[in-house]
Coordinates of C-alpha atoms in Angstrom, one line a residue:
X1 CA 2.2 39.8 44.6
X2 CA 0.0 38.7 41.7
X3 CA 1.2 39.1 38.2
X4 CA -2.3 39.6 37.0
X5 CA -3.9 42.9 36.3
X6 CA -6.4 44.2 38.9
X7 CA -8.4 47.2 38.2
X8 CA -9.4 47.7 41.8
X9 CA -5.8 48.2 42.8
X10 CA -4.5 49.9 39.7
X11 CA -2.9 53.4 39.7
X12 CA -2.4 55.4 36.6
X13 CA 1.3 56.4 36.0
X14 CA 2.5 58.7 33.3
X15 CA 5.4 57.0 31.4
X16 CA 6.4 59.1 28.3
X17 CA 5.1 60.6 25.1
X18 CA 4.9 58.4 22.0
X19 CA 6.8 59.9 19.0
X20 CA 4.2 59.4 16.3
X21 CA 4.3 60.3 12.6
X22 CA 1.3 62.7 12.6
X23 CA 0.1 65.5 14.9
X24 CA -3.5 64.1 15.0
X25 CA -5.0 62.2 18.0
X26 CA -3.8 58.7 18.6
X27 CA -6.5 56.1 17.9
X28 CA -5.3 52.5 18.4
X29 CA -2.4 50.8 20.2
X30 CA -0.8 47.4 19.7
X31 CA 2.5 45.9 21.0
X32 CA 4.7 43.2 19.5
X33 CA 5.8 41.7 22.8
X34 CA 8.5 39.6 21.1
X35 CA 10.4 42.4 19.6
X36 CA 9.4 45.1 22.1
X37 CA 7.8 47.5 19.6
X38 CA 4.7 49.6 19.7
X39 CA 2.3 50.1 16.8
X40 CA 0.0 53.2 17.1
X41 CA -2.6 54.5 14.7
X42 CA -3.7 58.1 13.8
X43 CA -6.1 59.5 11.3
X44 CA -4.2 60.6 8.1
X45 CA -5.8 63.4 6.1
X46 CA -3.3 63.6 3.2
X47 CA -5.5 62.2 0.5
X48 CA -8.7 64.1 0.9
X49 CA -11.6 62.2 -0.7
X50 CA -14.8 60.9 0.9
X51 CA -13.2 58.3 3.2
X52 CA -10.7 58.4 6.0
X53 CA -7.2 56.9 6.0
X54 CA -4.9 56.2 8.8
X55 CA -1.2 56.0 9.5
X56 CA 0.5 53.3 11.7
X57 CA 3.7 54.4 13.5
X58 CA 6.1 51.8 14.8
X59 CA 8.1 52.9 17.9
X60 CA 10.5 51.3 20.3
X61 CA 9.0 50.0 23.6
X62 CA 10.2 53.3 25.0
X63 CA 8.1 55.3 22.5
X64 CA 10.9 56.4 20.2
X65 CA 9.9 56.8 16.5
X66 CA 11.2 54.1 14.1
X67 CA 9.1 54.3 11.0
X68 CA 5.5 54.4 9.7
X69 CA 3.0 53.1 7.1
X70 CA -0.1 54.7 5.6
X71 CA -3.4 52.8 4.9
X72 CA -5.3 54.6 2.3
X73 CA -9.1 54.3 2.8
X74 CA -8.4 52.3 5.9
X75 CA -10.9 54.2 8.0
X76 CA -10.5 55.9 11.3
X77 CA -7.8 53.6 12.7
X78 CA -9.9 52.9 15.8
X79 CA -7.9 49.8 16.5
X80 CA -5.6 47.4 14.7
X81 CA -4.4 43.9 15.4
X82 CA -0.8 42.7 15.0
X83 CA 0.5 39.2 14.3
X84 CA 4.1 38.0 14.1
X85 CA 4.5 35.2 11.5
X86 CA 7.9 34.0 10.4
X87 CA 9.7 37.2 11.5
X88 CA 7.2 39.5 9.7
X89 CA 4.6 41.6 11.4
X90 CA 1.1 41.6 9.9
X91 CA -1.5 44.3 10.5
X92 CA -5.2 43.2 10.9
X93 CA -7.5 46.0 9.9
X94 CA -10.7 47.0 8.2
X95 CA -10.2 48.6 4.7
X96 CA -12.6 50.1 2.3
X97 CA -12.9 49.4 -1.4
X98 CA -13.9 52.5 -3.4
X99 CA -14.6 52.9 -7.1
X100 CA -13.2 55.5 -9.5
X101 CA -15.8 58.0 -8.3
X102 CA -14.6 57.6 -4.7
X103 CA -17.9 55.8 -3.8
X104 CA -17.8 53.0 -1.3
X105 CA -18.2 49.6 -2.9
X106 CA -17.7 47.4 0.1
X107 CA -15.5 46.8 3.2
X108 CA -13.1 44.0 4.1
X109 CA -11.3 42.6 7.1
X110 CA -7.7 42.6 5.8
X111 CA -4.3 41.1 6.7
X112 CA -1.4 43.3 5.5
X113 CA 2.3 43.0 6.0
X114 CA 3.8 45.9 7.9
X115 CA 6.0 47.7 5.3
X116 CA 7.9 50.7 6.7
X117 CA 7.6 54.0 4.8
X118 CA 5.0 52.6 2.4
X119 CA 1.5 53.7 1.4
X120 CA -0.9 50.8 0.7
X121 CA -4.6 50.5 -0.4
X122 CA -7.0 47.6 -0.6
X123 CA -6.2 46.6 -4.2
X124 CA -2.5 46.1 -3.5
X125 CA -1.5 42.5 -4.2
X126 CA 0.0 42.3 -0.7
X127 CA -3.4 42.9 0.9
X128 CA -5.3 39.7 1.8
X129 CA -9.1 40.3 2.0
X130 CA -10.5 37.8 4.4
X131 CA -14.0 38.7 5.5
X132 CA -16.4 41.1 3.7
X133 CA -18.7 43.6 5.4
X134 CA -20.8 44.9 2.5
X135 CA -23.3 46.9 4.7
X136 CA -21.9 50.4 5.2
X137 CA -23.9 50.8 8.4
X138 CA -21.9 47.9 10.0
X139 CA -18.4 49.1 11.0
X140 CA -15.7 46.7 12.2
X141 CA -12.4 47.2 13.8
X142 CA -9.9 44.4 14.6
X143 CA -7.5 43.8 17.4
X144 CA -5.5 40.8 18.5
X145 CA -4.0 38.9 21.4
X146 CA -1.1 37.3 19.6
X147 CA 0.3 35.3 22.5
X148 CA -3.0 33.5 22.7
X149 CA -3.5 33.2 18.9
X150 CA -6.7 35.3 19.2
X151 CA -8.3 37.8 16.7
X152 CA -11.1 40.0 18.0
X153 CA -13.5 42.1 15.9
X154 CA -15.6 44.9 17.4
X155 CA -18.7 45.2 15.1
X156 CA -20.9 48.3 15.5
X157 CA -24.2 48.3 13.7
X158 CA -26.2 51.6 13.2
X159 CA -28.7 50.2 10.8
X160 CA -31.6 50.8 13.2
X161 CA -30.5 54.4 13.8
X162 CA -29.1 53.5 17.2
X163 CA -25.6 52.2 18.0
X164 CA -25.4 48.5 18.9
X165 CA -21.9 46.9 19.2
X166 CA -20.8 43.3 19.7
X167 CA -17.5 41.4 20.0
X168 CA -16.5 38.3 18.1
X169 CA -13.3 36.4 18.9
X170 CA -11.6 33.8 16.6
X171 CA -8.4 32.0 16.4
X172 CA -5.9 33.8 14.3
X173 CA -4.9 30.6 12.6
X174 CA -8.6 30.0 11.6
X175 CA -9.0 33.6 10.4
X176 CA -5.9 33.4 8.2
X177 CA -7.6 30.6 6.3
X178 CA -10.9 32.5 6.0
X179 CA -12.6 30.3 8.5
X180 CA -15.0 32.4 10.6
X181 CA -17.4 29.6 11.4
X182 CA -16.1 28.9 14.8
X183 CA -16.2 31.7 17.4
X184 CA -14.0 31.3 20.5
X185 CA -16.0 34.0 22.3
X186 CA -18.7 36.5 21.6
X187 CA -20.1 39.3 23.6
X188 CA -22.9 41.9 23.2
X189 CA -22.2 45.3 24.6
X190 CA -24.5 46.5 27.4
X191 CA -26.9 49.4 26.8
X192 CA -24.7 51.5 29.0
X193 CA -21.7 50.7 26.8
X194 CA -23.7 51.4 23.6
X195 CA -24.7 54.8 24.9
X196 CA -21.0 55.9 25.5
X197 CA -18.2 57.1 23.3
X198 CA -16.0 54.1 22.6
X199 CA -12.2 54.6 22.8
X200 CA -9.9 51.7 23.5
X201 CA -10.1 48.0 22.9
X202 CA -7.8 45.2 24.2
X203 CA -7.9 41.4 24.7
X204 CA -6.0 39.1 27.0
X205 CA -7.2 35.6 26.7
X206 CA -10.8 35.5 28.0
X207 CA -10.5 39.0 29.4
X208 CA -11.9 41.8 27.2
X209 CA -10.9 45.4 28.1
X210 CA -12.8 48.4 26.7
X211 CA -12.7 52.1 27.5
X212 CA -15.2 54.9 27.0
X213 CA -15.4 58.6 27.5
X214 CA -15.1 61.6 25.1
X215 CA -12.9 63.2 27.7
X216 CA -10.4 61.7 30.1
X217 CA -12.4 63.1 33.0
X218 CA -15.1 60.6 32.0
X219 CA -12.7 57.7 31.6
X220 CA -14.6 54.4 32.1
X221 CA -12.9 51.1 31.8
X222 CA -14.7 47.8 31.7
X223 CA -13.1 44.4 32.2
X224 CA -15.4 41.6 30.8
X225 CA -15.0 37.9 31.4
X226 CA -15.8 36.5 28.0
X227 CA -16.5 33.0 29.4
X228 CA -19.2 34.2 31.8
X229 CA -20.2 37.2 29.8
X230 CA -20.1 39.3 33.0
X231 CA -18.4 42.6 33.8
X232 CA -15.7 41.6 36.3
X233 CA -14.1 45.0 37.1
X234 CA -14.6 48.7 36.3
X235 CA -12.6 51.9 36.6
X236 CA -14.8 54.9 36.4
X237 CA -12.8 58.0 37.3
X238 CA -10.6 60.7 35.7
X239 CA -7.3 59.3 34.4
X240 CA -4.2 61.0 33.0
X241 CA -3.9 64.3 34.8
X242 CA -0.7 66.3 34.2
X243 CA 1.4 67.5 37.1
X244 CA -0.6 70.8 37.2
X245 CA -3.7 68.8 38.3
X246 CA -5.5 69.2 35.0
X247 CA -4.9 68.1 31.4
X248 CA -2.3 69.5 29.0
X249 CA -3.6 72.8 27.7
X250 CA -7.1 71.7 28.9
X251 CA -7.3 68.8 26.6
X252 CA -7.4 65.1 27.6
X253 CA -8.9 62.3 25.6
X254 CA -8.5 58.6 26.2
X255 CA -7.5 56.6 23.2
X256 CA -5.4 53.5 22.5
X257 CA -5.5 50.5 24.9
X258 CA -3.3 47.4 25.2
X259 CA -2.8 44.8 27.9
X260 CA 0.9 44.2 27.9
X261 CA 2.3 40.8 29.3
X262 CA 6.0 40.8 29.9
X263 CA 7.3 37.8 27.9
X264 CA 10.1 37.2 30.5
X265 CA 8.3 37.7 33.8
X266 CA 4.6 37.3 33.0
X267 CA 3.6 40.5 34.8
X268 CA 0.7 42.3 33.2
X269 CA 0.3 46.0 32.7
X270 CA -2.6 47.8 31.1
X271 CA -1.4 50.7 28.9
X272 CA -3.5 53.5 27.5
X273 CA -2.9 56.8 25.7
X274 CA -4.2 60.0 27.1
X275 CA -3.9 62.6 24.4
X276 CA -3.1 66.2 25.5
X277 CA -2.3 69.7 24.2
X278 CA -3.9 71.8 21.4
X279 CA -4.8 70.8 17.9
X280 CA -1.8 70.7 15.6
X281 CA 0.6 69.8 18.4
X282 CA -1.1 66.9 20.2
X283 CA 0.9 65.0 22.8
X284 CA 0.4 61.2 22.8
X285 CA 1.0 60.6 26.6
X286 CA 1.3 56.9 27.4
X287 CA 0.0 55.9 30.8
X288 CA 0.3 52.6 32.7
X289 CA -2.6 51.3 34.8
X290 CA -0.7 49.1 37.1
X291 CA -1.0 47.1 40.4
X292 CA 2.3 45.2 40.3
X293 CA 6.0 45.6 39.7
X294 CA 5.7 44.9 36.0
X295 CA 5.4 48.7 35.5
X296 CA 9.0 49.1 36.6
X297 CA 10.1 48.0 33.1
X298 CA 8.3 51.0 31.6
X299 CA 9.4 53.3 34.4
X300 CA 13.0 52.3 33.5
X301 CA 12.3 53.2 29.9
X302 CA 10.8 56.5 31.0
X303 CA 13.9 57.2 33.1
X304 CA 16.1 56.9 30.0
X305 CA 14.0 59.7 28.4
X306 CA 14.4 62.3 31.1
X307 CA 16.4 64.3 28.6
X308 CA 15.8 62.3 25.4
X309 CA 17.7 64.8 23.2
X310 CA 20.9 66.1 25.1
X311 CA 21.8 69.6 24.0
X312 CA 25.5 68.9 24.6
X313 CA 27.6 65.9 25.4
X314 CA 27.6 64.8 29.0
X315 CA 31.0 66.3 29.5
X316 CA 29.5 69.7 28.5
X317 CA 31.4 69.8 25.3
X318 CA 29.5 70.4 22.0
X319 CA 28.1 67.5 20.1
X320 CA 30.0 66.2 17.1
X321 CA 28.6 65.4 13.7
X322 CA 28.6 61.9 12.3
X323 CA 30.2 62.8 8.9
X324 CA 29.3 59.4 7.5
X325 CA 25.6 60.3 7.6
X326 CA 25.6 64.1 7.0
X327 CA 26.6 65.9 3.8
X328 CA 25.0 69.2 4.5
X329 CA 24.3 71.4 7.5
X330 CA 20.6 71.4 6.6
X331 CA 20.5 67.7 7.5
X332 CA 21.4 68.5 11.2
X333 CA 18.0 69.0 12.8
X334 CA 18.4 67.5 16.2
X335 CA 18.4 70.4 18.7
X336 CA 21.7 71.3 20.4
X337 CA 25.1 72.8 20.2
X338 CA 27.6 71.3 17.7
X339 CA 31.2 71.9 16.7
X340 CA 32.7 71.2 13.3
X341 CA 36.3 71.5 12.4
X342 CA 37.6 73.3 9.3
X343 CA 37.9 70.0 7.5
X344 CA 34.4 68.9 8.5
X345 CA 33.0 72.3 7.4
X346 CA 34.6 72.0 4.0
X347 CA 32.7 68.8 3.4
X348 CA 29.3 70.5 4.0
X349 CA 27.7 71.2 0.7
X350 CA 25.8 74.3 2.1
X351 CA 28.6 75.8 4.3
X352 CA 28.6 79.6 3.6
X353 CA 32.4 80.2 4.3
X354 CA 34.8 77.3 4.0
X355 CA 38.5 77.1 4.6
X356 CA 38.7 79.7 7.4
X357 CA 38.1 78.1 10.8
X358 CA 36.1 75.7 12.9
X359 CA 32.5 76.6 13.5
X360 CA 29.9 76.3 16.3
X361 CA 26.4 75.3 15.1
X362 CA 23.3 76.0 17.2
X363 CA 20.1 74.2 16.2
X364 CA 16.9 75.2 17.8
X365 CA 14.0 73.0 19.0
X366 CA 11.6 72.0 16.3
X367 CA 8.5 74.0 15.2
X368 CA 5.0 72.6 15.0
X369 CA 5.8 70.1 12.3
X370 CA 4.7 66.4 12.4
X371 CA 6.4 63.8 14.5
X372 CA 10.2 63.8 14.0
X373 CA 9.8 65.9 10.8
X374 CA 10.0 69.5 12.0
X375 CA 11.5 72.8 11.0
X376 CA 14.4 74.4 12.9
X377 CA 16.4 77.6 13.1
X378 CA 20.2 77.4 12.7
X379 CA 23.0 79.7 13.8
X380 CA 26.5 79.2 12.5
X381 CA 29.2 81.1 14.4
X382 CA 32.9 81.2 13.5
X383 CA 35.4 80.0 16.1
X384 CA 37.6 83.1 16.1
X385 CA 38.4 85.8 18.6
X386 CA 39.3 88.2 15.8
X387 CA 36.7 87.7 13.1
X388 CA 33.2 87.5 14.7
X389 CA 31.3 86.0 11.8
X390 CA 27.8 84.6 12.3
X391 CA 25.2 83.3 9.9
X392 CA 21.5 82.4 10.5
X393 CA 18.8 80.7 8.5
X394 CA 15.8 78.4 8.9
X395 CA 15.3 74.8 7.6
X396 CA 11.7 73.6 6.9
X397 CA 10.1 70.3 8.0
X398 CA 10.7 69.1 4.4
X399 CA 14.4 69.9 4.6
X400 CA 14.3 73.0 2.4
X401 CA 16.8 75.6 3.7
X402 CA 16.5 79.4 3.4
X403 CA 19.6 81.3 2.3
X404 CA 22.2 82.0 5.0
X405 CA 22.0 85.6 6.3
X406 CA 25.2 87.1 7.7
X407 CA 24.7 89.3 10.7
X408 CA 26.4 92.7 10.8
X409 CA 28.9 92.5 13.6
X410 CA 30.1 95.6 15.4
X411 CA 32.9 95.6 17.9
X412 CA 32.1 97.1 21.3

């Protein structure tokens, strides 16, 4: 069995949902194959203004949320590149320089250290500006193939009124020194490509992967050999159906793309995100396009997430609270059934009735908040067969708790 990716033999397999920081549609996808971590982009609308920003979420290879970073005036986040240098991950991306009147001055290809839970803009001293794009009608987006020391830039020019895109590939080591004189590869998109809605971009040595299609029914993948400049393979069919045979709530859009090479086995798997569900609650559904056993690694990770948040312990007893991390009941937002002893309840700053008994705590699933930040409903019930005491309240996505409301209990 070949370890290489073959589009002709590939099947699309749903793996799991990515837990991302925002509820907007995923845009780009990159993977640090050394640490086994995913970096995914989404548009971020928290600043307003004339120009888009985006957020990068870092997850485990199994899609579990770790942390995130916001790029103010970074654009749409169509794609990003990552680079590991001395234990630090750097993000390669386009960023816009705007003046005090929020008017575009120029654009730059930038190299930025990934800084968890940080917001950064182009004038931050940690941002390295490496290549200027002063023409606002020429849009660039970067992506990388770190294992082969390659940086790619998709450049789309709309100066003539029509869309014309091209690809330029450089050595990362050259680009870091501001040397863009020597291209490793270049490629001009075909007229058919230029007429379609571009979605995902990926690079694997001399193989360039690009997907198109406003909807996942129109999914169109091209594999281009950058040495010959020829299209070597295509997939042109719907991808990413849900078990019902359609898309989740009728919405399916192809987005991020990455060719993953297992650093231990060398098996290659093409990964893409098919976004589903309604606006405000988008699901970032990760799919593998696979023709070899390399996908088993991801199926194993998917298997571990069959019930990613157990509602009880596996012995059917209530979950217990890690008192070293929790000082108030409002901090307990993972859904499930919990039990706290009298002593544990007494340590909770917001417990409504201390010193009387142990308590059951029932935490609902989250509301439509963003990522892992969501609002919940809490029910607190006294562990007593004599005094049936129950309190209810809600806790917002920001962690703000309503007052406790005691239910009137009538013996029947």
